Short mmCIF file of C-alpha atoms and ligand atoms in Angstrom, two decimals:
data_model
loop_
_atom_site.label_atom_id
_atom_site.label_comp_id
_atom_site.label_asym_id
_atom_site.label_seq_id
_atom_site.Cartn_x
_atom_site.Cartn_y
_atom_site.Cartn_z
CA UNK A 59 0.00 0.00 0.00
CA UNK A 60 1.41 3.35 -0.97
CA UNK A 61 1.19 6.09 1.64
CA UNK A 62 0.46 9.23 -0.37
CA UNK A 63 0.80 11.51 2.66
CA UNK A 64 4.47 10.97 3.43
CA UNK A 65 7.79 9.41 2.47
CA UNK A 66 8.56 11.05 -0.85
CA UNK A 67 11.59 9.49 -2.47
CA UNK A 68 13.20 9.54 -5.90
CA UNK A 69 13.38 6.49 -8.15
CA UNK A 70 16.94 5.94 -9.36
CA UNK A 71 18.10 2.69 -10.90
CA UNK A 72 14.91 0.99 -9.69
CA UNK A 73 15.46 2.00 -6.05
CA UNK A 74 13.60 4.56 -3.95
CA UNK A 75 16.15 6.97 -2.49
CA UNK A 76 16.33 10.19 -0.49
CA UNK A 77 19.04 12.82 -0.66
CA UNK A 78 21.34 14.71 1.67
CA UNK A 79 19.27 17.89 1.24
CA UNK A 80 15.52 18.44 1.06
CA UNK A 81 13.15 21.04 -0.37
CA UNK A 82 9.71 22.03 0.97
CA UNK A 83 6.38 21.43 -0.77
CA UNK A 84 3.37 23.62 0.03
CA UNK A 85 -0.41 23.44 -0.14
CA UNK A 86 -1.35 26.58 -2.11
CA UNK A 87 -4.85 26.67 -0.57
CA UNK A 88 -3.39 27.08 2.95
CA UNK A 89 0.22 28.20 2.31
CA UNK A 90 1.25 25.43 4.76
CA UNK A 91 4.34 23.30 4.22
CA UNK A 92 3.02 19.78 3.68
CA UNK A 93 6.14 17.76 2.95
CA UNK A 94 9.83 17.77 2.26
CA UNK A 95 11.28 16.13 -0.83
CA UNK A 96 14.78 15.11 -1.89
CA UNK A 97 16.92 17.76 -3.53
CA UNK A 98 19.00 15.60 -5.87
CA UNK A 99 22.74 16.10 -5.98
CA UNK A 100 24.70 16.18 -9.22
CA UNK A 101 26.07 12.75 -8.35
CA UNK A 102 22.53 11.39 -8.03
CA UNK A 103 21.69 12.74 -11.46
CA UNK A 104 24.84 11.00 -12.77
CA UNK A 105 23.66 7.77 -11.14
CA UNK A 106 20.22 8.12 -12.70
CA UNK A 107 21.75 8.75 -16.13
CA UNK A 108 24.13 5.80 -15.78
CA UNK A 109 21.26 3.50 -14.76
CA UNK A 110 19.11 4.79 -17.62
CA UNK A 111 21.96 4.26 -20.11
CA UNK A 112 22.51 0.74 -18.81
CA UNK A 113 18.78 -0.03 -19.02
CA UNK A 114 18.62 1.42 -22.54
CA UNK A 115 20.80 -1.45 -23.82
CA UNK A 116 18.09 -4.01 -23.25
CA UNK A 117 14.96 -1.82 -23.35
CA UNK A 118 15.84 -0.49 -26.81
CA UNK A 119 15.93 -4.06 -28.08
CA UNK A 120 12.46 -5.01 -26.83
CA UNK A 121 9.61 -5.20 -29.32
CA UNK A 122 6.80 -2.67 -29.66
CA UNK A 123 4.46 -5.31 -28.19
CA UNK A 124 6.65 -5.85 -25.13
CA UNK A 125 6.85 -2.15 -24.46
CA UNK A 126 3.11 -1.71 -25.04
CA UNK A 127 2.47 -4.41 -22.43
CA UNK A 128 4.50 -2.45 -19.86
CA UNK A 129 2.58 0.74 -20.65
CA UNK A 130 -0.70 -1.14 -20.17
CA UNK A 131 0.46 -2.24 -16.72
CA UNK A 132 1.52 1.31 -15.88
CA UNK A 133 -1.96 2.54 -16.86
CA UNK A 134 -3.66 -0.06 -14.68
CA UNK A 135 -1.43 0.79 -11.71
CA UNK A 136 -2.19 4.47 -12.16
CA UNK A 137 -5.92 3.75 -12.05
CA UNK A 138 -5.54 1.46 -9.05
CA UNK A 139 -3.88 4.34 -7.18
CA UNK A 140 -6.11 7.09 -8.57
CA UNK A 141 -7.79 7.99 -5.31
CA UNK A 142 -4.54 8.67 -3.43
CA UNK A 143 -2.90 10.34 -6.37
CA UNK A 144 -5.86 12.69 -6.96
CA UNK A 145 -5.93 13.65 -3.30
CA UNK A 146 -2.22 14.42 -3.42
CA UNK A 147 -2.55 16.41 -6.63
CA UNK A 148 -5.30 18.53 -5.06
CA UNK A 149 -3.09 19.20 -2.04
CA UNK A 150 0.06 20.10 -3.90
CA UNK A 151 -1.35 21.75 -7.03
CA UNK A 152 -4.57 23.26 -5.66
CA UNK A 153 -6.93 22.07 -8.40
CA UNK A 154 -10.36 20.62 -7.54
CA UNK A 155 -11.09 16.89 -7.79
CA UNK A 156 -12.47 17.05 -11.35
CA UNK A 157 -9.19 18.55 -12.58
CA UNK A 158 -7.11 16.00 -10.67
CA UNK A 159 -9.15 13.17 -12.19
CA UNK A 160 -8.59 14.52 -15.69
CA UNK A 161 -4.84 14.27 -15.05
CA UNK A 162 -4.81 10.82 -13.47
CA UNK A 163 -7.42 9.01 -15.59
CA UNK A 164 -6.40 11.02 -18.62
CA UNK A 165 -2.82 10.00 -17.93
CA UNK A 166 -3.83 6.35 -17.89
CA UNK A 167 -5.68 6.81 -21.19
CA UNK A 168 -2.59 8.47 -22.65
CA UNK A 169 -0.47 5.45 -21.74
CA UNK A 170 -2.99 3.03 -23.24
CA UNK A 171 -3.49 4.94 -26.47
CA UNK A 172 0.20 5.65 -26.98
CA UNK A 173 0.79 1.92 -26.46
CA UNK A 174 -1.16 1.36 -29.70
CA UNK A 175 1.18 3.49 -31.77
CA UNK A 176 3.88 2.01 -34.01
CA UNK A 177 6.57 3.48 -36.23
CA UNK A 178 6.98 1.14 -39.17
CA UNK A 179 10.10 0.81 -41.25
CA UNK A 180 9.69 2.68 -44.53
CA UNK A 181 10.81 0.77 -47.59
CA UNK A 182 11.98 3.56 -49.85
CA UNK A 183 13.22 1.32 -52.67
CA UNK A 184 13.24 -2.42 -53.23
CA UNK A 185 14.50 -3.17 -56.75
CA UNK A 186 16.67 -5.88 -58.26
CA UNK A 187 19.85 -4.03 -57.27
CA UNK A 188 19.14 -2.17 -54.09
CA UNK A 189 16.93 -2.18 -51.02
CA UNK A 190 16.63 1.07 -49.07
CA UNK A 191 14.84 1.18 -45.74
CA UNK A 192 14.42 4.07 -43.32
CA UNK A 193 13.78 3.01 -39.78
CA UNK A 194 13.26 4.79 -36.50
CA UNK A 195 15.77 3.84 -33.87
CA UNK A 196 15.54 4.96 -30.24
CA UNK A 197 17.69 7.88 -29.12
CA UNK A 198 18.94 6.80 -25.69
CA UNK A 199 18.26 8.54 -22.37
CA UNK A 200 15.58 11.24 -22.38
CA UNK A 201 15.38 13.97 -19.75
CA UNK A 202 11.84 15.23 -19.14
CA UNK A 203 11.44 18.62 -17.47
CA UNK A 204 7.88 19.35 -16.36
CA UNK A 205 6.02 22.46 -15.09
CA UNK A 206 3.64 22.80 -12.13
CA UNK A 207 0.28 23.39 -13.84
CA UNK A 208 -0.43 19.80 -14.97
CA UNK A 209 2.27 17.78 -13.17
CA UNK A 210 0.93 14.31 -13.97
CA UNK A 211 -0.51 14.83 -17.44
CA UNK A 212 2.45 16.70 -18.87
CA UNK A 213 4.84 14.09 -17.48
CA UNK A 214 2.73 11.42 -19.17
CA UNK A 215 2.93 13.19 -22.52
CA UNK A 216 6.68 12.55 -22.33
CA UNK A 217 6.89 9.22 -20.52
CA UNK A 218 4.48 7.35 -22.82
CA UNK A 219 6.14 8.14 -26.19
CA UNK A 220 9.69 7.92 -24.82
CA UNK A 221 9.13 4.42 -23.47
CA UNK A 222 7.19 3.29 -26.54
CA UNK A 223 9.98 4.52 -28.83
CA UNK A 224 12.47 2.37 -26.88
CA UNK A 225 14.13 5.20 -24.96
CA UNK A 226 14.64 5.33 -21.23
CA UNK A 227 13.53 8.43 -19.34
CA UNK A 228 14.38 10.51 -16.29
CA UNK A 229 11.59 12.83 -15.17
CA UNK A 230 12.18 16.00 -13.22
CA UNK A 231 8.98 17.52 -11.82
CA UNK A 232 8.68 21.21 -11.05
CA UNK A 233 10.07 22.08 -7.61
CA UNK A 234 6.57 23.46 -6.89
CA UNK A 235 4.75 20.16 -7.56
CA UNK A 236 7.11 17.23 -6.96
CA UNK A 237 4.90 15.01 -4.80
CA UNK A 238 2.61 13.25 -7.27
CA UNK A 239 5.50 12.60 -9.67
CA UNK A 240 7.62 11.08 -6.90
CA UNK A 241 4.68 8.80 -6.10
CA UNK A 242 4.53 7.75 -9.76
CA UNK A 243 8.02 6.36 -9.19
CA UNK A 244 6.75 4.32 -6.26
CA UNK A 245 3.66 3.15 -8.16
CA UNK A 246 5.69 1.92 -11.13
CA UNK A 247 8.84 0.74 -9.32
CA UNK A 248 8.12 -2.94 -9.80
CA UNK A 249 6.37 -2.62 -13.17
CA UNK A 250 9.02 -0.87 -15.21
CA UNK A 251 12.51 -2.44 -15.38
CA UNK A 252 15.12 -0.64 -13.22
CA UNK A 253 16.54 2.44 -14.94
CA UNK A 254 13.95 2.51 -17.72
CA UNK A 255 11.92 5.10 -15.82
CA UNK A 256 13.42 7.32 -13.12
CA UNK A 257 12.29 10.36 -11.14
CA UNK A 258 14.65 12.95 -9.71
CA UNK A 259 13.48 15.97 -7.72
CA UNK A 260 15.26 19.25 -7.13
CA UNK A 261 15.29 22.90 -8.07
CA UNK A 262 15.87 24.69 -11.36
CA UNK A 263 19.60 23.89 -11.04
CA UNK A 264 18.81 20.21 -11.52
CA UNK A 265 17.09 21.12 -14.79
CA UNK A 266 20.22 22.94 -15.92
CA UNK A 267 22.39 19.93 -15.09
CA UNK A 268 20.08 17.75 -17.16
CA UNK A 269 20.16 20.01 -20.21
CA UNK A 270 23.97 20.02 -20.14
CA UNK A 271 24.46 16.34 -19.26
CA UNK A 272 26.50 14.46 -21.89
CA UNK A 273 24.68 11.20 -21.14
CA UNK A 274 21.24 12.58 -22.02
CA UNK A 275 20.27 12.43 -25.70
CA UNK A 276 17.09 14.50 -25.66
CA UNK A 277 15.30 17.00 -23.47
CA UNK A 278 11.51 17.06 -23.55
CA UNK A 279 10.64 20.35 -21.92
CA UNK A 280 7.40 22.11 -20.99
CA UNK A 281 7.55 25.51 -19.35
CA UNK A 282 8.10 29.20 -19.95
CA UNK A 283 9.35 30.51 -23.25
CA UNK A 284 12.31 32.21 -21.55
CA UNK A 285 13.27 28.97 -19.78
CA UNK A 286 12.90 27.15 -23.10
CA UNK A 287 15.51 29.46 -24.60
CA UNK A 288 17.90 28.58 -21.76
CA UNK A 289 17.23 24.90 -22.37
CA UNK A 290 17.96 25.29 -26.07
CA UNK A 291 21.22 27.14 -25.42
CA UNK A 292 22.38 24.62 -22.86
CA UNK A 293 21.34 21.60 -24.95
CA UNK A 294 23.35 23.01 -27.87
CA UNK A 295 26.55 22.13 -26.00
CA UNK A 296 25.99 18.43 -26.68
CA UNK A 297 23.61 18.93 -29.62
CA UNK A 298 20.76 17.23 -27.79
CA UNK A 299 17.43 16.74 -29.49
CA UNK A 300 14.83 19.00 -27.94
CA UNK A 301 11.09 19.30 -27.82
CA UNK A 302 10.00 22.61 -26.35
CA UNK A 303 6.38 23.19 -25.31
CA UNK A 304 6.32 26.80 -24.18
CA UNK A 305 4.11 29.73 -23.31
CA UNK A 306 1.05 30.94 -25.15
CA UNK A 307 -1.21 33.95 -25.49
CA UNK A 308 -4.14 32.24 -27.18
CA UNK A 309 -6.77 34.43 -28.85
CA UNK A 310 -10.45 33.49 -29.06
CA UNK A 311 -12.58 35.26 -31.68
CA UNK A 312 -16.33 35.47 -31.09
CA UNK A 313 -18.55 36.20 -34.10
CA UNK A 314 -21.65 38.44 -34.02
CA UNK A 315 -24.10 35.53 -34.44
CA UNK A 316 -23.48 33.80 -31.09
CA UNK A 317 -26.05 33.47 -28.33
CA UNK A 318 -24.34 35.33 -25.46
CA UNK A 319 -25.89 33.33 -22.63
CA UNK A 320 -25.25 29.99 -24.31
CA UNK A 321 -21.63 30.75 -25.09
CA UNK A 322 -20.67 32.33 -21.76
CA UNK A 323 -19.96 29.03 -19.90
CA UNK A 324 -17.84 27.77 -22.80
CA UNK A 325 -15.82 30.97 -22.92
CA UNK A 326 -15.45 30.85 -19.15
CA UNK A 327 -13.90 27.39 -19.27
CA UNK A 328 -11.80 28.34 -22.30
CA UNK A 329 -10.16 31.06 -20.25
CA UNK A 330 -10.27 29.84 -16.65
CA UNK A 331 -9.87 26.05 -16.70
CA UNK A 332 -7.21 25.13 -14.11
CA UNK A 333 -7.58 28.68 -12.79
CA UNK A 334 -6.09 29.95 -16.07
CA UNK A 335 -2.77 28.32 -15.20
CA UNK A 336 -2.90 26.70 -18.57
CA UNK A 337 -0.68 27.18 -21.61
CA UNK A 338 -3.74 26.88 -23.85
CA UNK A 339 -6.08 29.07 -21.80
CA UNK A 340 -7.80 31.74 -23.86
CA UNK A 341 -5.75 34.78 -22.89
CA UNK A 342 -7.27 37.36 -25.26
CA UNK A 343 -11.02 37.29 -25.92
CA UNK A 344 -12.05 39.23 -29.05
CA UNK A 345 -15.84 39.73 -29.16
CA UNK A 346 -17.66 41.33 -32.10
CA UNK A 347 -18.99 44.79 -31.19
CA UNK A 348 -22.61 43.77 -31.96
CA UNK A 349 -22.61 41.27 -29.08
CA UNK A 350 -19.79 42.67 -26.95
CA UNK A 351 -21.95 44.11 -24.16
CA UNK A 352 -24.24 41.09 -24.03
CA UNK A 353 -21.36 38.55 -23.97
CA UNK A 354 -19.51 40.54 -21.33
CA UNK A 355 -22.65 40.75 -19.17
CA UNK A 356 -23.34 37.01 -19.55
CA UNK A 357 -19.74 36.19 -18.62
CA UNK A 358 -19.88 38.45 -15.56
CA UNK A 359 -23.09 36.77 -14.42
CA UNK A 360 -21.63 33.30 -14.92
CA UNK A 361 -18.38 34.19 -13.13
CA UNK A 362 -20.25 35.52 -10.09
CA UNK A 363 -21.82 32.09 -9.61
CA UNK A 364 -18.47 30.20 -9.55
CA UNK A 365 -16.66 29.42 -6.32
CA UNK A 366 -12.93 30.05 -6.04
CA UNK A 367 -11.57 28.14 -3.07
CA UNK A 368 -9.71 25.17 -1.64
CA UNK A 369 -9.69 22.38 -4.22
CA UNK A 370 -10.51 19.85 -1.51
CA UNK A 371 -13.96 21.44 -0.97
CA UNK A 372 -16.54 19.76 -3.21
CA UNK A 373 -18.19 22.95 -4.50
CA UNK A 374 -14.90 24.61 -5.52
CA UNK A 375 -14.73 25.36 -9.23
CA UNK A 376 -11.35 27.10 -9.35
CA UNK A 377 -8.50 26.63 -6.88
CA UNK A 378 -5.72 28.97 -5.81
CA UNK A 379 -2.67 30.12 -7.73
CA UNK A 380 -0.20 27.29 -7.32
CA UNK A 381 2.79 29.11 -5.85
CA UNK A 382 3.87 32.39 -4.28
CA UNK A 383 6.08 33.73 -7.12
CA UNK A 384 3.24 33.13 -9.60
CA UNK A 385 0.73 34.76 -7.22
CA UNK A 386 2.92 37.87 -7.05
CA UNK A 387 3.36 37.85 -10.81
CA UNK A 388 -0.40 37.72 -11.43
CA UNK A 389 -0.96 40.52 -8.90
CA UNK A 390 1.47 42.60 -10.97
CA UNK A 391 -0.98 42.44 -13.90
CA UNK A 392 -3.78 43.76 -11.65
CA UNK A 393 -1.54 46.63 -10.54
CA UNK A 394 -0.65 47.51 -14.15
CA UNK A 395 -4.32 47.55 -15.14
CA UNK A 396 -5.23 49.79 -12.23
CA UNK A 397 -2.32 52.15 -12.89
CA UNK A 398 -3.23 52.42 -16.57
CA UNK A 399 -6.90 53.05 -15.79
CA UNK A 400 -8.37 49.87 -17.32
CA UNK A 401 -11.85 48.97 -16.10
CA UNK A 402 -12.55 45.66 -14.36
CA UNK A 403 -15.94 44.29 -15.45
CA UNK A 404 -15.82 41.82 -12.57
CA UNK A 405 -13.25 40.93 -9.91
CA UNK A 406 -10.18 43.10 -9.44
CA UNK A 407 -9.93 43.10 -5.65
CA UNK A 408 -7.36 40.76 -4.16
CA UNK A 409 -7.47 39.84 -0.49
CA UNK A 410 -3.81 39.40 0.32
CA UNK A 411 -4.73 38.20 3.83
CA UNK A 412 -6.68 35.21 2.44
CA UNK A 413 -5.66 31.79 3.75
CA UNK A 414 -4.29 30.66 0.39
CA UNK A 415 -2.97 32.25 -2.81
CA UNK A 416 -6.44 33.12 -4.08
CA UNK A 417 -7.20 35.58 -6.84
CA UNK A 418 -10.76 36.46 -7.96
CA UNK A 419 -11.74 35.77 -11.55
CA UNK A 420 -11.36 39.09 -13.30
CA UNK A 421 -12.33 40.52 -16.69
CA UNK A 422 -10.64 43.62 -18.07
CA UNK A 423 -13.05 45.64 -20.23
CA UNK A 424 -11.55 46.46 -23.63
CA UNK A 425 -7.99 47.53 -22.72
CA UNK A 426 -5.73 48.85 -25.53
CA UNK A 427 -3.99 46.30 -27.77
CA UNK A 428 -0.55 47.33 -26.52
CA UNK A 429 -1.37 46.98 -22.81
CA UNK A 430 0.62 44.42 -20.85
CA UNK A 431 -2.50 42.36 -20.05
CA UNK A 432 -3.03 41.87 -23.81
CA UNK A 433 0.59 41.35 -24.88
CA UNK A 434 1.88 39.09 -22.10
CA UNK A 435 0.81 35.76 -20.61
CA UNK A 436 -0.51 36.32 -17.04
CA UNK A 437 -1.04 32.60 -16.28
CA UNK A 438 -3.73 33.51 -13.78
CA UNK A 439 -7.47 34.35 -13.77
CA UNK A 440 -7.42 37.79 -15.37
CA UNK A 441 -8.67 38.06 -18.94
CA UNK A 442 -8.80 41.01 -21.33
CA UNK A 443 -12.05 41.18 -23.36
CA UNK A 444 -11.55 43.15 -26.57
CA UNK A 445 -13.98 44.60 -29.12
CA UNK A 446 -13.69 43.99 -32.87
CA UNK A 447 -15.68 44.89 -35.98
CA UNK A 448 -13.57 44.14 -39.07
CA UNK A 449 -12.68 40.51 -39.86
CA UNK A 450 -9.28 41.15 -41.47
CA UNK A 451 -8.38 43.45 -38.61
CA UNK A 452 -9.26 40.99 -35.85
CA UNK A 453 -7.24 38.27 -37.60
CA UNK A 454 -4.29 40.65 -37.75
CA UNK A 455 -4.70 41.50 -34.05
CA UNK A 456 -5.03 37.84 -33.06
CA UNK A 457 -1.82 37.00 -34.94
CA UNK A 458 0.06 40.00 -33.59
CA UNK A 459 1.90 38.02 -30.92
CA UNK A 460 5.28 36.39 -30.47
CA UNK A 461 3.30 33.32 -29.35
CA UNK A 462 1.44 30.82 -31.51
CA UNK A 463 0.29 27.97 -29.29
CA UNK A 464 -3.49 27.77 -29.70
CA UNK A 465 -6.47 29.78 -30.89
CA UNK A 466 -10.24 29.39 -31.15
CA UNK A 467 -13.12 30.81 -33.16
CA UNK A 468 -16.76 30.74 -32.08
CA UNK A 469 -19.85 31.35 -34.22
CA UNK A 470 -22.85 29.84 -35.99
CA UNK A 471 -21.65 30.80 -39.48
CA UNK A 472 -19.40 27.78 -40.08
CA UNK A 473 -17.95 29.24 -43.29
CA UNK A 474 -16.84 32.34 -41.43
CA UNK A 475 -15.57 30.27 -38.49
CA UNK A 476 -13.43 28.11 -40.79
CA UNK A 477 -12.29 31.03 -42.94
CA UNK A 478 -11.04 32.90 -39.88
CA UNK A 479 -9.62 29.80 -38.22
CA UNK A 480 -7.54 28.89 -41.28
CA UNK A 481 -5.74 32.24 -41.07
CA UNK A 482 -4.68 31.99 -37.43
CA UNK A 483 -1.03 31.38 -36.62
CA UNK A 484 -1.19 28.66 -33.97
CA UNK A 485 -0.29 25.02 -33.47
CA UNK A 486 -3.87 24.10 -32.59
CA UNK A 487 -6.95 25.96 -33.81
CA UNK A 488 -10.24 24.93 -32.20
CA UNK A 489 -13.50 25.82 -33.95
CA UNK A 490 -16.60 25.96 -31.75
CA UNK A 491 -14.87 23.84 -29.12
CA UNK A 492 -11.72 24.07 -27.08
CA UNK A 493 -9.08 22.04 -25.23
CA UNK A 494 -9.86 18.89 -27.09
CA UNK A 495 -6.63 16.86 -26.99
CA UNK A 496 -5.75 13.35 -28.03
CA UNK A 497 -2.67 11.12 -27.91
CA UNK A 498 -3.16 10.78 -31.69
CA UNK A 499 -3.32 14.49 -32.39
CA UNK A 500 -0.12 16.52 -32.92
CA UNK A 501 0.30 19.24 -30.32
CA UNK A 502 2.93 21.97 -30.44
CA UNK A 503 3.52 25.66 -30.73
CA UNK A 504 4.27 27.97 -33.62
CA UNK A 505 6.62 30.94 -33.25
CA UNK A 506 7.94 31.34 -29.69
CA UNK A 507 5.44 28.84 -28.28
CA UNK A 508 7.73 25.95 -29.01
CA UNK A 509 9.74 23.65 -31.21
CA UNK A 510 8.60 20.20 -32.29
CA UNK A 511 5.44 18.53 -31.12
CA UNK A 512 4.09 16.05 -28.60
CA UNK A 513 1.50 13.30 -29.15
CA UNK A 514 0.63 11.55 -32.45
CA UNK A 515 3.09 9.62 -34.60
CA UNK A 516 4.86 12.93 -35.30
CA UNK A 517 5.48 13.34 -31.58
CA UNK A 518 6.57 9.71 -31.25
CA UNK A 519 9.09 10.18 -34.07
CA UNK A 520 10.73 12.94 -32.07
CA UNK A 521 11.90 10.26 -29.65
CA UNK A 522 13.79 8.48 -32.44
CA UNK A 523 16.65 8.90 -34.86
CA UNK A 524 15.99 8.33 -38.50
CA UNK A 525 18.31 5.73 -39.87
CA UNK A 526 18.48 4.86 -43.54
CA UNK A 527 19.95 1.48 -44.44
CA UNK A 528 20.84 0.81 -48.04
CA UNK A 529 21.75 -2.63 -49.29
CA UNK A 530 23.32 -3.16 -52.71
CA UNK A 531 22.18 -6.62 -53.66
CA UNK A 532 24.56 -7.16 -56.56
CA UNK A 533 27.71 -5.41 -55.47
CA UNK A 534 30.87 -6.71 -57.16
CA UNK A 535 32.70 -7.93 -54.07
CA UNK A 536 34.52 -10.80 -55.68
CA UNK A 537 34.21 -14.49 -54.81
CA UNK A 538 33.49 -15.54 -51.27
CA UNK A 539 36.67 -16.39 -49.36
CA UNK A 540 35.13 -18.53 -46.65
P1 LIG B 755 9.21 27.18 -15.82
O1 LIG B 755 9.84 27.42 -17.15
O2 LIG B 755 9.50 28.14 -14.72
O3 LIG B 755 9.62 25.75 -15.25
C1 LIG B 755 9.39 24.56 -15.97
C2 LIG B 755 10.40 23.52 -15.54
O4 LIG B 755 11.70 23.92 -15.95
C3 LIG B 755 10.49 23.28 -14.04
O5 LIG B 755 10.64 21.89 -13.82
C4 LIG B 755 11.75 24.05 -13.65
O6 LIG B 755 12.39 23.54 -12.49
C5 LIG B 755 12.62 23.82 -14.86
N1 LIG B 755 13.66 24.85 -15.08
C6 LIG B 755 13.69 26.13 -14.66
N2 LIG B 755 14.79 26.76 -15.11
C7 LIG B 755 15.49 25.85 -15.85
C8 LIG B 755 16.69 25.90 -16.61
N3 LIG B 755 17.42 27.01 -16.72
N4 LIG B 755 17.09 24.78 -17.26
C9 LIG B 755 16.34 23.65 -17.21
N5 LIG B 755 15.19 23.54 -16.50
C10 LIG B 755 14.76 24.63 -15.83
O7 LIG B 755 7.64 27.07 -16.12
P2 LIG B 755 6.44 26.90 -15.08
O8 LIG B 755 6.25 28.20 -14.37
O9 LIG B 755 6.62 25.67 -14.28
O10 LIG B 755 5.22 26.66 -16.09
C11 LIG B 755 4.45 27.68 -16.65
C12 LIG B 755 4.83 27.93 -18.11
O11 LIG B 755 4.75 26.72 -18.84
C13 LIG B 755 3.87 28.88 -18.81
O12 LIG B 755 4.58 29.77 -19.63
C14 LIG B 755 3.02 27.96 -19.67
O13 LIG B 755 2.41 28.57 -20.79
C15 LIG B 755 4.01 26.93 -20.04
N6 LIG B 755 3.33 25.70 -20.43
C16 LIG B 755 3.39 25.30 -21.72
C17 LIG B 755 2.73 24.16 -22.12
C18 LIG B 755 2.78 23.68 -23.53
O14 LIG B 755 2.46 22.52 -23.76
N7 LIG B 755 3.15 24.50 -24.48
C19 LIG B 755 2.01 23.41 -21.19
C20 LIG B 755 1.98 23.84 -19.87
C21 LIG B 755 2.66 24.98 -19.50
#
């Protein structure tokens, strides 16, 4: 029986281990320290890499079917421990139960679906003289660096394809949300061969060591755009493969033919799911001037009925901000808005004396396009609502960003919805829906939202090297000597 409330250890070389130093973990709904976790030393990272490299020798030679069978067992173990894991995720991340379940059960589904994927050899030529085949061979040891907003799910997006591709993987959770990931190590300790899957916990320094480590072949990173640039620079030293899933400033465009009351809940969830601590949250909401006032009013009404609170309380819809630095950062956006005279349609008042890092859901009424709240990613529940009237102009405004992660368009006129959607510069464009993901659907950012993609066969390929083997069938090599 796994005790989810204590005893958080790393998984290195198939063994659960502590470290000489520890770091605190907090409950963001109460600000209380709830645990201490190992702060890995450089030597422990070396040990994890050595064990992963050793394990790679045999794991890389297993068949797709053998690896799929391990992923199936991992999925079943995740589900068997779902109750404890969800409870822990609520405590360390702050999200309500429904959000925790999406991560844990969704994570299991990700393992199962990825287990069905295969990369087949491609026969490029097979003539009388020559046979040419391109195949996908595993890379080696992968380092996964994960953020704090979806600790389990975003780890799974890396673990599942890495293991299926025949790589071994070392996961580093965010120092703000290490607990559930450390427990994944315990859950899978006896299911995955030693060294094939490892978990190391520590601060940002540990991430830097990973990106520079000569024994790691690829870094799969999710986090801030600025951190992604550091990762890329550091990985260049050993020319590591990288997948970077970075920040976003997703626009949503609302057409004049929507029903304001009917669309308000959907727009609410588009922007505030996971308390807006979401790379793909709608971060700029462009509403046509004909329905602007009505949509804004319907959103305000809907927001007033939602409870922000401790994720462990059953009626909580949105939890706290996950950590203190992020809380302060989000407050900075409120201060900017107030200083620049922007109007809050709802929210705006922060109770700094509250028990946890709570921020009220806030709408900013039509701030200028060059205001910080429009240009930057707040990663918290404050959303600018912007008026538009000309289609070409709103497309230009939506694309006027260094980011290009996601976008959405909402309206009854499906021709207009598709016409606008096809002109948006983003890795995923949702039309009349949002946040629909699948292990079989490529996900990644354009522009400064990332490099490469996760999920789908395209994502799986990023965990492999392409190798072309050419065989000349009739080469003049002379008579056989033996
Ligand atoms: P972050 O960049 O601060 O940290 C992410 C991870 O990187 C953590 O594990 C951290 O310890 C590690 N890290 C920090 N500095 C490092 C360095 N120099 N070298 C190597 N590793 C380092 O991001 P965060 O605050 O945890 O997450 C929020 C950000 O992540 C937002 O910008 C959000 O949009 C983005 N995000 C993107 C996606 C996506 O799929 N595109 C998904 C979720 C979150």
